[in-house]
Every structure is written in C-alpha cells, then in structure tokens.
Amino acid sequence: MKTYNSVKQNVMRKMFALGFACVALLVGCGGFTEDVNGIVAEDHSAKVTLIESQYALARVAQSGKVERSAAGDSITIVLEINGGCVKEGESFAYDENFYFADSLTFAYSFRGDTLLLSKIREPDPYEADQERYEESFIFVGGTAGKLDGIWKNTQCRYREEKMYCMNDGYDQFFKFDGDKVEYRVTDRVDYDYMQTVFVDQLFDFIGDGGSIQLETPYYYSDTKYEQEEYGISILEKTKKSMKFSYNGLTFDLNVDYAYYKDSLSVTLKSGDVTCVGKHREIVYVQPEMCSAAYAGNFYEIEDTGLLKYEKQNDSEFEACIDGILGRNQE
C-alpha cells in the first residue's frame, strides 16, 4: 500500500487538531490546483452583498482580538478559548477560568479589492528539497485599503507570486472590527463530495486494504489514481452520490449529510449489505458533557490541555466493507 495516504492522514490530524482558523488557514488540507480562475471578476458591490449574506448564515467558530502594528502593515490575529473541559487526575471538570489563545502574525496589503495576508513559510518537514518562501492568502469582500469589514477566504494563495487554489468543502470568513475579530465557517453549497480524500481512501481500502478516516470528505482530492490503479469503473455520479463497480461487484455510495467540524454520515451499499459510516465531533465540550460518561471519546486538543469529543465507527465501517469483499480482517 502506498505510504502517502498514511502520511497525509497523520499530517491532517496535526493540522486540524486545534480547529483554529489560523491553523486551518495557513495549511489547508486538500489538493492544490494551479487555477488562476479561482477569483472570479464580478461587480464588486454585488460580491460584497453576497459575502455579507453568506457570513450572516455561517456559524461562529471563534472570536478574539486583532493587534495592529504601529506602522499599519501587519496584524496579529489572536483567537481565544474561554472555558473548557479538562482532565483533573482521573476525573473530568469544566473549568470556567480556562484560557487559551492561538495567534499568528501576518503582513497585510491590498491588491485591487482583495486583501492579502502574507507570511514567510518554513520548509515542510514532510516534503523534500523545500526552501523558505513567502505565501499570501487572498481574501475578498471588504473595502480596498480598509482592514475593517467582512473578508472571505477565497481558498487561493500566492506562492512567490504564482497563484494556487484549493477546493475544499467549507468557506471561512473573518470579520475585523477595530481590535476585535470573529471567525465563521459554513459548508459550501453544491460541493462535490465525490472528489475528496474520503473517496480516495475508500477506493484505496477496497483495492488494497488501507484505512478510511470518516472526517475527510471535506478535503479535495483527485481520485483518478486510485480509480485507475484498482480498476474501479464509475457508472453514475452526482455531487453527493456515486455508483461504481469493482471486481464484479456494484457499489452505491451516498453522503447522507456532512457538516464541517461537526458531523457526517455516509452509506455504502452492495447487494443486500449496507455499511454506514458516522463521525461526530464537538470541539468545545459544554459542562453537561464534561463527565466520565464520555471519557472514551475525549481527546486532548494538542498542546492546549483542553478536551474535545470525537466519535466515529471507522473500524466497523471497514469491517462491513471487508464482509462485502469476502476479505478476512487481519
């Protein structure tokens, strides 16, 4: 089995362990496309109205403060957590005084009606022969020359002036207001969940017995390699479902629902067998859940001491697929 999947999975867990906007913003997770059409030219006022409407419907993920340099050319975004579930010895308690802040500093500038947040990136330890480079994340929606306002992450960025775009299943928004910042996320309408890391892993598992992580349908991946590698034929496809064949078997895959950093349900059918995969995540555990009754599903958010709740049935989902394939689990 190819090693890149396991590396991708390990990196992904580190990237999204915190669930903080700055972390997700800097690293992304899906595949890059060299897409200079990632930013569509359109009437600016109409675009601003659309982004403001999207922001209003998006869910609040975090809030915090903005520290601006005296020269007015850089900002530090500080996203805060106040209160949370922690482990004390062998028991669990909700600590109202818990505080954690995740901060990153960016140079900022404007190019036309876009906002650029720029940072020098150090070499990726998982990539060979990389050098330090400047990366600028591209935002739209606010007023040219004015930081305050609502800005949408386009999923595009410049690396040494060359544009690259992501295609992941969620949108991110920042609202800057003086020394305050609010970060919101929303699931993208009409996103193609059949072109994701999850489908990539599913094909790999069916063909070579790899592993499936059920939290990955939000991150873009070109699935053609696995499809061709294992002789999988796509018979029908929509953005949330797919019929495909493999080794004389026909499968029907459906994403029942998917909410980024929240919950997911997928169904895979073949013949009379139905396999259901589910994932549930609660980053900010509320006091009523902070108890030993949920201990088996608590995981520490890396480097914070804070606990999050996460439950999935990856193993059962994989075992069900093995049953369809008549394959013994090791």
Tab-separated table of C-alpha atoms in Angstrom, residues 29 59 70 72 80 85 90 98 121 123 126 137 150 152 185 194 226 230 234 254 261 288 311 317 325:
chain	number	residue	atom	x	y	z
A	29	CYS	CA	-5.665	20.141	3.569
A	59	ARG	CA	-21.776	29.592	12.206
A	70	ALA	CA	2.200	50.867	14.673
A	72	GLY	CA	-0.051	49.717	9.900
A	80	GLU	CA	-9.307	32.749	22.108
A	85	CYS	CA	-13.448	20.635	29.619
A	90	GLU	CA	-8.776	10.588	36.742
A	98	PHE	CA	-9.594	28.005	31.330
A	121	ARG	CA	6.639	29.742	5.346
A	123	PRO	CA	10.096	24.187	4.733
A	126	TYR	CA	7.168	16.077	5.040
A	137	PHE	CA	-3.639	34.248	1.333
A	150	ILE	CA	-16.056	41.062	6.383
A	152	LYS	CA	-13.940	35.700	2.757
A	185	VAL	CA	-17.315	28.811	8.791
A	194	MET	CA	-17.143	12.530	-4.627
A	226	GLU	CA	-6.914	5.062	-7.110
A	230	TYR	CA	-7.617	-0.767	-8.860
A	234	ILE	CA	-17.662	4.917	-12.275
A	254	ASN	CA	-24.040	8.281	-0.710
A	261	LYS	CA	-16.073	20.116	12.156
A	288	GLU	CA	-23.154	18.849	30.783
A	311	LYS	CA	-16.668	9.550	17.956
A	317	PHE	CA	-17.321	0.629	8.513
A	325	LEU	CA	-15.497	-8.210	-0.448
